[in-house]
Amino acid sequence: MSNSILAINAGSSSIKFQAFATGPEALLRRVSGLLEGIGNAPRLVIRDGAGKILRDDKLTQAAAPSVEAGEAIIGDWLLSAEAKDVIGGPVSAIGHRVVHGGPDFSTAARIDDSVLARIEALTPLAPLHQPKNLAPILAWRQRQPAMPQVACFDTAFHRGHSELADRFAIPDALYREGVRRYGFHGISYAFIAEKLNEVAPAIAKGRVIVAHLGNGCSLCAMKDGRSVDSTMSFTALDGIPMGTRPGAIDPGIVLYLMREKGMDAAAIETFLYHQCGLKGLSGISNDVRVLEASDAAQARLALDHFVYRIAKEIGALAAVLGGIDALVFTAGIGENGADIRARIARACAWLGVNLDPVANAARETDFSATAGGPRLLMVPTDEEWMIARYTRQVLSL
Ligand code: AMP
């Protein structure tokens, strides 16, 4: 009999989940679900493996005011007869996305008391995200104490960085206590590294820059399918601009905000995580689609700056790699934003990439105009599949 693995990806205002049956080799998707708008206008959509909608429930704000409450709603459904029926039996193991694995977790880990304590101890490094990831782990431990659970870390894929890439130019003592460039979105990058073996085997072992452009945005430089550097670093604030985060800024700005505006750590945290990026710069929206539809000069400036900064950082990572064999786009904007993809690709023409606008608009995997030279690729990411794959590996299912 096959096992069923549940993958849970809990974010700040959404929970994604997928359940897979373990085939002899492949993972077979049985269910996928998304609870979004938690605390605002929650909506739960659940589909079966063929994409047929099983549920589309608009919930009241009071029904799902927090990730914990949202987790309980999803947990109840997963234990229902309907869920068992579509999944093909009870869930036999659960894998979770955990944003921070610190310096030590270089691979996914089965959760026991000691691993849980170590994950909890890393909360100061990701105070907004780690508690959201812990919520479903703790809930399932209470609900079904014997259920095997696995933590899959966003930082783990980057743990092979050289010390050179891992350091900030700050005193050694801070590095020793964990102030280093971790890198995030690692589950997504690990999925892309796997997928390249299938969709572009000729370059899977080459020099690849992956642009994960979603709500959070980062770039990863890969060589031989491994991360060698990335734009996010100590926290998920660094690097390129995002929907509501600024990416790298002069740390002097933080000092200015403290001295001149009297802002404390909590106010600066809210500012940097929620009021900057495309939203702050445009004053209109964090959503690329809204900005593209707007005639406002500030909307145009925000998108121009977004493209400029991404192209600039691609240049920096290309320097680290000594040239590129492929530039890969993924996540919400990277997969659906054909115009942003085209603009970034054109800004990187000096690297030898050559855009085919028709293939780009048609969402083809390889949208390069020329047969030779570095490739332009669009590869949809699937973090839940990767979480299930890690879980299967760790538990030998
Ligand atoms: P993710 O975090 O990967 O779910 O990506 C979410 C982001 O994808 C949102 O912030 C949207 O701005 C962006 N997005 C979704 N669809 C499109 C589209 N058609 N064009 C541009 N951006 C999009």
Short mmCIF file of C-alpha atoms and ligand atoms in Angstrom, two decimals:
data_model
loop_
_atom_site.label_atom_id
_atom_site.label_comp_id
_atom_site.label_asym_id
_atom_site.label_seq_id
_atom_site.Cartn_x
_atom_site.Cartn_y
_atom_site.Cartn_z
CA MET A 1 0.00 0.00 0.00
CA SER A 2 1.27 3.47 -0.80
CA ASN A 3 1.77 6.14 1.82
CA SER A 4 0.28 9.61 1.74
CA ILE A 5 2.42 12.63 2.46
CA LEU A 6 0.95 15.99 3.39
CA ALA A 7 3.06 19.08 2.61
CA ILE A 8 2.23 22.28 4.50
CA ASN A 9 3.56 25.70 3.51
CA ALA A 10 2.37 28.23 6.09
CA GLY A 11 3.09 31.89 5.29
CA SER A 12 2.21 35.17 6.96
CA SER A 13 -1.35 35.37 5.64
CA SER A 14 -1.82 32.14 3.70
CA ILE A 15 -1.45 28.39 4.09
CA LYS A 16 -0.81 26.21 1.06
CA PHE A 17 -1.00 22.43 1.29
CA GLN A 18 -0.83 19.44 -0.99
CA ALA A 19 -1.21 15.72 -0.33
CA PHE A 20 0.63 13.14 -2.42
CA ALA A 21 0.48 9.37 -2.68
CA THR A 22 3.91 7.77 -2.89
CA GLY A 23 4.11 5.84 -6.15
CA PRO A 24 7.06 3.51 -6.80
CA GLU A 25 9.08 6.53 -7.96
CA ALA A 26 6.85 9.54 -8.55
CA LEU A 27 4.79 11.49 -6.06
CA LEU A 28 1.16 11.52 -7.18
CA ARG A 29 -0.76 14.68 -6.31
CA ARG A 30 -4.13 13.86 -4.71
CA VAL A 31 -5.16 17.20 -3.21
CA SER A 32 -4.01 20.80 -3.29
CA GLY A 33 -5.37 23.59 -1.16
CA LEU A 34 -4.90 27.26 -0.47
CA LEU A 35 -6.27 29.27 2.41
CA GLU A 36 -5.46 32.89 1.64
CA GLY A 37 -6.42 36.26 3.05
CA ILE A 38 -6.09 35.07 6.66
CA GLY A 39 -7.12 37.86 9.04
CA ASN A 40 -8.61 39.88 6.20
CA ALA A 41 -10.94 38.14 3.72
CA PRO A 42 -10.14 34.43 4.13
CA ARG A 43 -10.93 32.07 1.29
CA LEU A 44 -10.29 28.34 1.22
CA VAL A 45 -10.00 26.58 -2.13
CA ILE A 46 -9.36 22.83 -2.26
CA ARG A 47 -8.88 20.85 -5.47
CA ASP A 48 -8.41 17.20 -6.23
CA GLY A 49 -5.42 15.80 -8.12
CA ALA A 50 -7.03 16.58 -11.49
CA GLY A 51 -7.64 20.20 -10.50
CA LYS A 52 -11.39 19.82 -9.89
CA ILE A 53 -12.59 22.19 -7.18
CA LEU A 54 -13.82 20.30 -4.11
CA ARG A 55 -14.38 23.36 -1.97
CA ASP A 56 -14.40 27.10 -2.48
CA ASP A 57 -15.40 28.65 0.85
CA LYS A 58 -15.33 32.37 1.56
CA LEU A 59 -14.86 32.56 5.32
CA THR A 60 -15.59 35.37 7.70
CA GLN A 61 -12.67 37.26 9.14
CA ALA A 62 -13.70 35.95 12.58
CA ALA A 63 -13.52 32.33 11.34
CA ALA A 64 -9.84 32.60 10.34
CA PRO A 65 -8.32 35.58 12.16
CA SER A 66 -4.84 33.98 12.41
CA VAL A 67 -2.62 31.30 10.85
CA GLU A 68 -3.33 29.13 13.91
CA ALA A 69 -7.09 29.37 13.32
CA GLY A 70 -6.59 28.74 9.59
CA GLU A 71 -4.49 25.69 10.42
CA ALA A 72 -7.31 24.30 12.55
CA ILE A 73 -9.81 24.67 9.68
CA ILE A 74 -7.46 22.85 7.28
CA GLY A 75 -6.67 20.20 9.91
CA ASP A 76 -10.37 19.47 10.44
CA TRP A 77 -10.88 19.04 6.72
CA LEU A 78 -7.84 16.78 6.37
CA LEU A 79 -9.27 14.46 9.02
CA SER A 80 -12.69 14.36 7.32
CA ALA A 81 -14.09 11.42 5.39
CA GLU A 82 -14.06 13.54 2.22
CA ALA A 83 -10.31 14.14 2.55
CA LYS A 84 -9.55 10.47 3.25
CA ASP A 85 -11.57 9.57 0.22
CA VAL A 86 -9.71 11.86 -2.24
CA ILE A 87 -6.29 11.29 -0.67
CA GLY A 88 -6.88 7.53 -0.72
CA GLY A 89 -6.44 6.90 3.01
CA PRO A 90 -5.20 8.71 6.09
CA VAL A 91 -2.12 10.91 5.92
CA SER A 92 0.96 8.94 6.99
CA ALA A 93 3.52 11.77 7.31
CA ILE A 94 3.66 15.55 7.19
CA GLY A 95 6.38 17.83 5.82
CA HIS A 96 6.51 21.52 6.70
CA ARG A 97 8.17 24.54 5.24
CA VAL A 98 10.33 26.17 7.91
CA VAL A 99 11.91 29.45 6.90
CA HIS A 100 14.98 29.38 9.13
CA GLY A 101 17.28 26.45 9.77
CA GLY A 102 20.18 28.55 11.07
CA PRO A 103 23.81 27.59 10.45
CA ASP A 104 23.37 23.92 11.34
CA PHE A 105 20.44 22.47 9.40
CA SER A 106 21.85 21.75 5.95
CA THR A 107 19.12 19.27 5.10
CA ALA A 108 15.53 18.45 6.06
CA ALA A 109 15.11 16.88 9.51
CA ARG A 110 12.60 14.64 11.26
CA ILE A 111 10.97 16.63 14.03
CA ASP A 112 11.50 15.36 17.57
CA ASP A 113 11.66 17.31 20.83
CA SER A 114 15.25 18.34 20.25
CA VAL A 115 14.75 19.45 16.61
CA LEU A 116 11.64 21.35 17.65
CA ALA A 117 13.56 23.17 20.38
CA ARG A 118 16.28 24.08 17.88
CA ILE A 119 13.71 25.44 15.41
CA GLU A 120 12.06 27.46 18.18
CA ALA A 121 15.45 28.83 19.24
CA LEU A 122 15.93 30.25 15.73
CA THR A 123 12.82 32.47 16.04
CA PRO A 124 14.89 35.62 16.76
CA LEU A 125 16.44 35.21 13.29
CA ALA A 126 13.00 35.16 11.59
CA PRO A 127 10.57 36.62 14.12
CA LEU A 128 7.72 37.17 11.68
CA HIS A 129 7.95 33.89 9.76
CA GLN A 130 9.20 31.16 12.13
CA PRO A 131 6.14 31.27 14.47
CA LYS A 132 3.80 30.86 11.46
CA ASN A 133 5.76 27.77 10.35
CA LEU A 134 5.74 26.38 13.88
CA ALA A 135 1.96 26.75 14.26
CA PRO A 136 0.98 23.73 12.10
CA ILE A 137 3.83 21.61 13.51
CA LEU A 138 2.63 22.21 17.06
CA ALA A 139 -1.02 21.72 16.11
CA TRP A 140 -0.35 18.31 14.51
CA ARG A 141 1.81 17.22 17.46
CA GLN A 142 -1.18 17.88 19.65
CA ARG A 143 -3.73 16.43 17.24
CA GLN A 144 -1.78 13.25 16.40
CA PRO A 145 1.34 12.88 18.59
CA ALA A 146 2.57 9.78 16.72
CA MET A 147 2.41 11.42 13.26
CA PRO A 148 5.94 11.59 11.74
CA GLN A 149 6.71 15.21 10.86
CA VAL A 150 9.62 16.65 8.88
CA ALA A 151 10.96 20.22 8.79
CA CYS A 152 12.16 21.43 5.38
CA PHE A 153 14.27 24.56 5.68
CA ASP A 154 14.37 27.48 3.25
CA THR A 155 17.96 28.11 4.28
CA ALA A 156 19.22 24.52 3.85
CA PHE A 157 19.79 24.66 0.08
CA HIS A 158 22.21 27.55 0.63
CA ARG A 159 24.28 25.98 3.40
CA GLY A 160 26.99 24.95 0.95
CA HIS A 161 27.97 28.58 0.26
CA SER A 162 31.66 29.30 0.68
CA GLU A 163 32.65 31.22 3.79
CA LEU A 164 33.56 34.11 1.50
CA ALA A 165 29.97 34.36 0.30
CA ASP A 166 28.59 33.64 3.77
CA ARG A 167 30.28 36.58 5.51
CA PHE A 168 29.40 40.20 6.09
CA ALA A 169 32.35 42.56 6.59
CA ILE A 170 31.68 42.76 10.33
CA PRO A 171 33.61 41.45 13.34
CA ASP A 172 34.06 37.72 13.57
CA ALA A 173 32.24 37.37 16.90
CA LEU A 174 28.93 38.27 15.25
CA TYR A 175 29.51 35.71 12.49
CA ARG A 176 30.20 33.09 15.17
CA GLU A 177 26.88 33.83 16.87
CA GLY A 178 25.01 33.43 13.57
CA VAL A 179 25.03 36.81 11.83
CA ARG A 180 25.73 35.54 8.32
CA ARG A 181 24.24 35.39 4.84
CA TYR A 182 21.83 32.45 5.01
CA GLY A 183 19.71 32.91 1.89
CA PHE A 184 16.04 31.90 1.59
CA HIS A 185 13.52 30.48 -0.93
CA GLY A 186 15.74 27.38 -0.83
CA ILE A 187 12.87 24.89 -1.18
CA SER A 188 11.83 26.62 -4.39
CA TYR A 189 15.42 26.71 -5.69
CA ALA A 190 15.91 23.03 -4.85
CA PHE A 191 12.78 22.24 -6.86
CA ILE A 192 14.07 24.25 -9.84
CA ALA A 193 17.46 22.51 -9.62
CA GLU A 194 15.64 19.14 -9.77
CA LYS A 195 13.33 20.23 -12.56
CA LEU A 196 16.17 21.50 -14.75
CA ASN A 197 17.42 17.92 -15.04
CA GLU A 198 14.16 17.17 -16.82
CA VAL A 199 13.43 20.34 -18.84
CA ALA A 200 16.96 21.49 -19.69
CA PRO A 201 19.43 18.67 -18.90
CA ALA A 202 22.18 20.32 -20.94
CA ILE A 203 22.39 23.26 -18.53
CA ALA A 204 21.25 21.64 -15.25
CA LYS A 205 24.88 21.18 -14.23
CA GLY A 206 25.93 24.58 -15.56
CA ARG A 207 25.98 28.16 -14.29
CA VAL A 208 22.38 29.16 -13.65
CA ILE A 209 20.75 32.22 -12.12
CA VAL A 210 17.22 31.63 -10.84
CA ALA A 211 14.92 34.61 -10.24
CA HIS A 212 12.24 33.67 -7.69
CA LEU A 213 9.87 36.61 -8.12
CA GLY A 214 6.72 36.26 -6.01
CA ASN A 215 5.47 38.08 -2.93
CA GLY A 216 9.03 37.70 -1.73
CA CYS A 217 11.73 38.05 -4.37
CA SER A 218 15.30 36.78 -4.51
CA LEU A 219 17.94 35.53 -6.93
CA CYS A 220 20.09 32.43 -6.57
CA ALA A 221 23.33 31.65 -8.37
CA MET A 222 23.72 27.91 -8.92
CA LYS A 223 26.60 25.87 -10.21
CA ASP A 224 26.18 22.13 -10.77
CA GLY A 225 22.69 22.27 -9.25
CA ARG A 226 23.94 23.78 -5.97
CA SER A 227 23.52 27.27 -4.59
CA VAL A 228 26.74 29.28 -4.50
CA ASP A 229 25.26 32.67 -3.61
CA SER A 230 21.92 34.43 -3.27
CA THR A 231 20.57 37.94 -2.80
CA MET A 232 18.63 37.35 0.41
CA SER A 233 21.00 37.05 3.32
CA PHE A 234 20.64 37.31 7.12
CA THR A 235 16.93 37.95 6.75
CA ALA A 236 14.42 37.85 3.91
CA LEU A 237 14.74 41.65 3.66
CA ASP A 238 18.01 41.78 1.72
CA GLY A 239 18.61 41.77 -2.01
CA ILE A 240 16.16 42.89 -4.69
CA PRO A 241 12.95 44.87 -4.10
CA MET A 242 9.77 42.90 -3.36
CA GLY A 243 6.05 43.61 -3.04
CA THR A 244 6.36 45.36 0.32
CA ARG A 245 10.07 44.94 1.23
CA PRO A 246 12.79 47.24 -0.12
CA GLY A 247 15.57 44.73 -0.72
CA ALA A 248 19.05 45.99 0.16
CA ILE A 249 19.14 49.51 1.54
CA ASP A 250 21.93 51.55 3.10
CA PRO A 251 21.91 50.60 6.82
CA GLY A 252 22.37 54.33 7.42
CA ILE A 253 18.69 54.72 6.52
CA VAL A 254 17.78 52.66 9.59
CA LEU A 255 19.93 54.94 11.77
CA TYR A 256 18.25 57.97 10.17
CA LEU A 257 14.78 56.59 10.91
CA MET A 258 15.77 55.97 14.53
CA ARG A 259 17.35 59.37 15.12
CA GLU A 260 15.22 61.67 13.01
CA LYS A 261 11.85 59.89 13.13
CA GLY A 262 12.13 58.37 16.60
CA MET A 263 11.23 54.92 15.24
CA ASP A 264 11.96 51.88 17.44
CA ALA A 265 12.76 48.33 16.30
CA ALA A 266 9.09 47.33 16.02
CA ALA A 267 8.20 50.39 13.92
CA ILE A 268 11.20 49.85 11.64
CA GLU A 269 10.31 46.18 11.26
CA THR A 270 6.78 47.06 10.16
CA PHE A 271 8.19 49.69 7.80
CA LEU A 272 10.73 47.35 6.19
CA TYR A 273 8.46 44.30 5.88
CA HIS A 274 5.16 45.95 4.97
CA GLN A 275 5.51 49.51 3.72
CA CYS A 276 8.37 49.49 1.22
CA GLY A 277 9.10 47.73 -2.07
CA LEU A 278 6.68 48.16 -4.97
CA LYS A 279 3.97 49.28 -2.54
CA GLY A 280 6.06 51.95 -0.85
CA LEU A 281 7.66 53.22 -4.02
CA SER A 282 4.43 53.41 -6.02
CA GLY A 283 2.17 54.45 -3.15
CA ILE A 284 -0.42 52.38 -5.04
CA SER A 285 -0.01 48.60 -4.70
CA ASN A 286 2.38 45.73 -4.10
CA ASP A 287 0.80 43.82 -6.99
CA VAL A 288 2.60 43.96 -10.33
CA ARG A 289 -0.71 43.49 -12.17
CA VAL A 290 -2.22 46.58 -10.55
CA LEU A 291 0.89 48.65 -11.30
CA GLU A 292 0.97 47.49 -14.92
CA ALA A 293 -2.67 48.54 -15.33
CA SER A 294 -2.06 51.98 -13.79
CA ASP A 295 -1.27 55.18 -15.72
CA ALA A 296 0.33 56.81 -12.67
CA ALA A 297 3.95 57.93 -13.06
CA GLN A 298 4.78 56.43 -9.64
CA ALA A 299 3.51 53.02 -10.77
CA ARG A 300 5.81 53.18 -13.78
CA LEU A 301 8.74 54.29 -11.64
CA ALA A 302 8.17 51.39 -9.21
CA LEU A 303 8.21 48.81 -12.03
CA ASP A 304 11.20 50.48 -13.73
CA HIS A 305 13.12 50.41 -10.45
CA PHE A 306 12.13 46.77 -9.85
CA VAL A 307 13.51 45.73 -13.25
CA TYR A 308 16.62 47.91 -12.86
CA ARG A 309 17.56 46.46 -9.49
CA ILE A 310 16.95 42.86 -10.55
CA ALA A 311 19.06 43.27 -13.69
CA LYS A 312 21.81 44.88 -11.62
CA GLU A 313 21.89 41.99 -9.14
CA ILE A 314 21.80 39.44 -11.95
CA GLY A 315 24.97 41.14 -13.17
CA ALA A 316 26.56 40.72 -9.73
CA LEU A 317 25.68 37.01 -9.56
CA ALA A 318 26.87 36.50 -13.16
CA ALA A 319 30.21 37.89 -12.00
CA VAL A 320 30.26 35.35 -9.14
CA LEU A 321 29.54 32.53 -11.61
CA GLY A 322 31.93 33.83 -14.29
CA GLY A 323 29.11 34.02 -16.86
CA ILE A 324 25.81 32.17 -17.17
CA ASP A 325 24.36 29.24 -19.07
CA ALA A 326 20.75 30.08 -18.16
CA LEU A 327 18.52 32.65 -16.53
CA VAL A 328 15.42 31.02 -15.04
CA PHE A 329 12.24 32.79 -13.91
CA THR A 330 9.83 31.34 -11.36
CA ALA A 331 7.08 32.16 -8.77
CA GLY A 332 4.02 34.41 -9.21
CA ILE A 333 5.63 37.28 -11.12
CA GLY A 334 8.33 35.15 -12.75
CA GLU A 335 5.76 32.67 -14.08
CA ASN A 336 2.90 35.02 -14.99
CA GLY A 337 4.46 38.44 -15.57
CA ALA A 338 5.47 38.12 -19.24
CA ASP A 339 6.25 41.83 -19.51
CA ILE A 340 8.51 41.89 -16.45
CA ARG A 341 10.28 38.76 -17.72
CA ALA A 342 10.83 40.40 -21.11
CA ARG A 343 12.14 43.61 -19.58
CA ILE A 344 14.59 41.82 -17.30
CA ALA A 345 15.72 39.56 -20.16
CA ARG A 346 16.36 42.58 -22.40
CA ALA A 347 18.33 44.32 -19.65
CA CYS A 348 20.51 41.18 -19.45
CA ALA A 349 21.17 40.96 -23.21
CA TRP A 350 24.84 41.76 -22.52
CA LEU A 351 25.08 38.30 -20.90
CA GLY A 352 24.21 36.73 -24.25
CA VAL A 353 20.55 35.89 -23.52
CA ASN A 354 18.26 36.55 -26.45
CA LEU A 355 14.50 36.99 -25.97
CA ASP A 356 11.87 35.44 -28.23
CA PRO A 357 8.85 37.67 -27.46
CA VAL A 358 6.32 35.23 -28.93
CA ALA A 359 7.61 32.25 -26.94
CA ASN A 360 7.74 34.46 -23.85
CA ALA A 361 4.12 35.59 -24.24
CA ALA A 362 3.10 31.96 -24.85
CA ARG A 363 4.73 30.92 -21.53
CA GLU A 364 7.06 28.47 -23.21
CA THR A 365 9.68 26.87 -20.99
CA ASP A 366 12.56 28.03 -23.20
CA PHE A 367 11.84 31.49 -24.57
CA SER A 368 15.23 32.13 -26.14
CA ALA A 369 15.32 33.38 -29.73
CA THR A 370 18.53 31.60 -30.66
CA ALA A 371 19.39 27.92 -30.51
CA GLY A 372 22.86 28.39 -28.98
CA GLY A 373 24.09 30.49 -26.07
CA PRO A 374 22.65 31.06 -22.59
CA ARG A 375 19.00 30.05 -22.23
CA LEU A 376 16.03 32.06 -20.98
CA LEU A 377 13.70 29.70 -19.10
CA MET A 378 10.37 29.93 -17.30
CA VAL A 379 9.90 27.04 -14.86
CA PRO A 380 6.90 27.01 -12.49
CA THR A 381 7.98 26.23 -8.96
CA ASP A 382 6.26 23.72 -6.65
CA GLU A 383 7.45 24.09 -3.09
CA GLU A 384 4.92 21.60 -1.73
CA TRP A 385 6.13 18.88 -4.11
CA MET A 386 9.68 19.52 -2.92
CA ILE A 387 8.57 19.39 0.74
CA ALA A 388 6.88 16.04 0.07
CA ARG A 389 10.01 14.79 -1.70
CA TYR A 390 12.25 15.78 1.25
CA THR A 391 9.77 14.17 3.66
CA ARG A 392 9.82 10.96 1.68
CA GLN A 393 13.63 10.95 1.68
CA VAL A 394 14.02 11.68 5.40
CA LEU A 395 11.47 9.02 6.41
CA SER A 396 12.44 6.50 3.70
CA LEU A 397 8.81 6.15 2.60
P1 AMP B 1 3.70 34.06 -5.15
O1 AMP B 1 4.27 34.61 -3.89
O2 AMP B 1 4.66 33.20 -5.91
O3 AMP B 1 2.34 33.43 -4.98
O4 AMP B 1 3.46 35.33 -6.13
C1 AMP B 1 2.49 36.32 -5.83
C2 AMP B 1 2.72 37.53 -6.73
O5 AMP B 1 2.59 37.16 -8.10
C3 AMP B 1 1.72 38.64 -6.52
O6 AMP B 1 2.29 39.63 -5.71
C4 AMP B 1 1.44 39.20 -7.90
O7 AMP B 1 1.97 40.51 -8.00
C5 AMP B 1 2.23 38.32 -8.85
N1 AMP B 1 1.46 37.94 -10.02
C6 AMP B 1 0.46 37.04 -10.10
N2 AMP B 1 -0.03 37.00 -11.37
C7 AMP B 1 0.67 37.91 -12.09
C8 AMP B 1 0.64 38.37 -13.45
N3 AMP B 1 -0.23 37.87 -14.33
N4 AMP B 1 1.52 39.33 -13.81
C9 AMP B 1 2.40 39.82 -12.93
N5 AMP B 1 2.48 39.44 -11.65
C10 AMP B 1 1.62 38.51 -11.23
#
